[in-house]
Tab-separated table of C-alpha atoms in Angstrom:
chain	number	residue	atom	x	y	z
A	1	MET	CA	75.107	78.030	72.652
A	2	ASN	CA	77.717	75.287	72.820
A	3	ASP	CA	80.507	77.546	71.606
A	4	THR	CA	83.175	78.522	74.109
A	5	CYS	CA	82.226	81.502	76.236
A	6	LEU	CA	85.257	81.501	78.529
A	7	TYR	CA	87.938	79.363	80.115
A	8	ILE	CA	88.301	78.801	83.832
A	9	PHE	CA	91.362	77.157	85.301
A	10	THR	CA	90.885	74.067	87.435
A	11	SER	CA	92.369	74.001	90.914
A	12	GLY	CA	94.905	71.375	89.941
A	13	THR	CA	93.657	68.815	92.456
A	14	THR	CA	94.638	65.911	90.212
A	15	GLY	CA	97.690	67.555	88.659
A	16	LEU	CA	98.641	70.943	87.312
A	17	PRO	CA	95.874	73.521	86.792
A	18	LYS	CA	94.429	73.385	83.296
A	19	ALA	CA	91.972	75.512	81.339
A	20	ALA	CA	88.414	74.159	81.357
A	21	ARG	CA	86.096	75.275	78.573
A	22	VAL	CA	82.803	76.845	79.658
A	23	SER	CA	80.104	77.156	77.002
A	24	HIS	CA	77.621	79.998	76.594
A	25	LEU	CA	74.871	77.593	77.659
A	26	LYS	CA	76.678	76.669	80.900
A	27	SER	CA	77.227	80.368	81.636
A	28	ILE	CA	73.562	81.165	81.071
A	29	MET	CA	72.526	78.229	83.255
A	30	CYS	CA	74.466	79.807	86.121
A	31	LEU	CA	71.951	82.681	86.107
A	32	SER	CA	69.450	80.382	87.827
A	33	PHE	CA	71.834	78.761	90.346
A	34	TYR	CA	70.489	80.554	93.424
A	35	GLU	CA	66.891	79.823	92.443
A	36	LEU	CA	67.777	76.138	92.831
A	37	VAL	CA	68.585	76.696	96.506
A	38	GLY	CA	65.545	78.884	97.144
A	39	ALA	CA	67.226	82.297	97.099
A	40	SER	CA	65.486	85.371	95.734
A	41	SER	CA	66.053	89.056	95.047
A	42	ARG	CA	65.393	89.748	98.753
A	43	ASP	CA	68.531	87.801	99.755
A	44	VAL	CA	72.003	89.107	100.518
A	45	VAL	CA	74.630	86.612	99.332
A	46	TYR	CA	78.029	86.386	101.053
A	47	LEU	CA	80.757	85.451	98.575
A	48	ALA	CA	84.369	84.965	99.664
A	49	LEU	CA	85.363	82.547	96.908
A	50	PRO	CA	88.019	83.523	94.374
A	51	LEU	CA	86.522	84.986	91.219
A	52	TYR	CA	88.854	82.901	89.029
A	53	HIS	CA	86.950	79.854	90.326
A	54	MET	CA	83.670	78.886	88.645
A	55	ALA	CA	81.885	78.785	92.006
A	56	GLY	CA	82.913	82.392	92.665
A	57	SER	CA	82.485	84.020	89.285
A	58	LEU	CA	79.763	82.151	87.436
A	59	LEU	CA	77.699	80.693	90.260
A	60	GLY	CA	78.374	83.537	92.693
A	61	ILE	CA	78.357	86.748	90.670
A	62	VAL	CA	76.303	85.600	87.671
A	63	GLY	CA	73.935	83.774	90.036
A	64	CYS	CA	73.292	87.002	91.966
A	65	ILE	CA	72.668	88.883	88.739
A	66	GLY	CA	70.239	86.158	87.693
A	67	ILE	CA	67.968	86.668	90.706
A	68	GLY	CA	68.749	90.338	91.308
A	69	ALA	CA	70.212	89.666	94.767
A	70	THR	CA	72.747	91.766	96.614
A	71	CYS	CA	76.220	90.228	96.673
A	72	VAL	CA	78.659	90.915	99.513
A	73	LEU	CA	82.142	90.302	98.086
A	74	LYS	CA	84.950	89.579	100.488
A	75	GLU	CA	88.529	89.866	99.303
A	76	LYS	CA	89.520	86.885	101.421
A	77	PHE	CA	87.637	84.360	103.556
A	78	SER	CA	88.146	84.786	107.305
A	79	ALA	CA	86.541	82.245	109.632
A	80	SER	CA	87.113	84.498	112.644
A	81	GLN	CA	85.413	87.455	110.915
A	82	PHE	CA	82.665	85.506	109.124
A	83	TRP	CA	79.692	85.805	111.505
A	84	GLU	CA	80.441	89.423	112.322
A	85	ASP	CA	80.529	90.187	108.573
A	86	CYS	CA	77.247	88.340	108.040
A	87	ARG	CA	75.487	90.244	110.813
A	88	ALA	CA	76.905	93.606	109.713
A	89	GLU	CA	75.853	93.113	106.078
A	90	GLY	CA	72.511	91.381	106.717
A	91	VAL	CA	73.655	88.227	104.913
A	92	THR	CA	70.993	85.555	104.363
A	93	VAL	CA	72.822	83.185	101.971
A	94	PHE	CA	76.420	81.958	102.161
A	95	GLN	CA	77.905	80.233	99.154
A	96	TYR	CA	80.721	77.890	100.039
A	97	ILE	CA	82.814	75.012	98.840
A	98	GLY	CA	84.015	72.130	101.007
A	99	GLU	CA	86.510	73.370	103.542
A	100	LEU	CA	84.980	76.721	104.455
A	101	CYS	CA	82.353	75.178	106.740
A	102	ARG	CA	84.989	73.058	108.468
A	103	TYR	CA	86.918	76.249	109.217
A	104	LEU	CA	83.769	77.817	110.703
A	105	VAL	CA	82.975	74.771	112.838
A	106	ASN	CA	86.539	74.717	114.182
A	107	GLN	CA	86.397	78.312	115.417
A	108	PRO	CA	86.438	78.702	119.211
A	109	GLN	CA	82.941	78.955	120.632
A	110	VAL	CA	82.039	82.409	121.899
A	111	LEU	CA	79.982	82.273	125.067
A	112	GLU	CA	78.323	85.291	126.677
A	113	GLY	CA	75.460	85.782	124.253
A	114	TRP	CA	77.393	84.725	121.160
A	115	GLY	CA	79.501	87.856	121.098
A	116	GLY	CA	76.593	90.043	122.137
A	117	PHE	CA	74.407	89.024	119.192
A	118	GLY	CA	71.832	86.782	120.878
A	119	ASP	CA	71.217	83.054	120.980
A	120	PRO	CA	73.312	81.087	118.429
A	121	GLY	CA	70.559	78.493	117.930
A	122	ARG	CA	68.038	81.097	116.876
A	123	GLU	CA	70.594	83.128	114.908
A	124	MET	CA	71.700	80.081	112.900
A	125	GLN	CA	68.130	79.514	111.700
A	126	ARG	CA	68.326	82.780	109.752
A	127	TYR	CA	70.977	81.418	107.382
A	128	ARG	CA	70.511	78.952	104.518
A	129	LEU	CA	73.508	77.098	103.132
A	130	GLY	CA	73.887	75.501	99.709
A	131	GLU	CA	76.884	73.382	98.748
A	132	VAL	CA	78.407	72.939	95.314
A	133	LEU	CA	80.226	69.636	95.244
A	134	HIS	CA	81.528	69.265	91.688
A	135	LEU	CA	80.680	71.567	88.816
A	136	ARG	CA	83.272	71.578	86.102
A	137	GLY	CA	83.304	73.512	82.858
A	138	ASP	CA	84.191	70.425	80.814
A	139	GLU	CA	81.195	68.355	81.969
């Protein structure tokens, strides 16, 4: 279980990107990621993270497989398109890392019924957010 399953490249925050070893055990543990944040097979998970990143591939895709949830994959994150995408796809869980929420908060506020989709206060209560701070393959 501690043998290498795959390598994922770090983002290079502290230098050049480097390959981080991910064990079979760590990969299997990712199957239960969404259970930790209370998600279930009834959820629809919005994933706009790159699949070469551990948060996108292992936590996102493998996590959805682990609970049998539907995964909405976006090719690229768009703050201006985010809420419309979530409503259109029936998204109930949004997986993010750091900056994505800041981009959403900094979007211009839409008045007039929140773009025709009702009250933003009540709409926001339908979404649950879980944040991954640091999860590295070499830890």
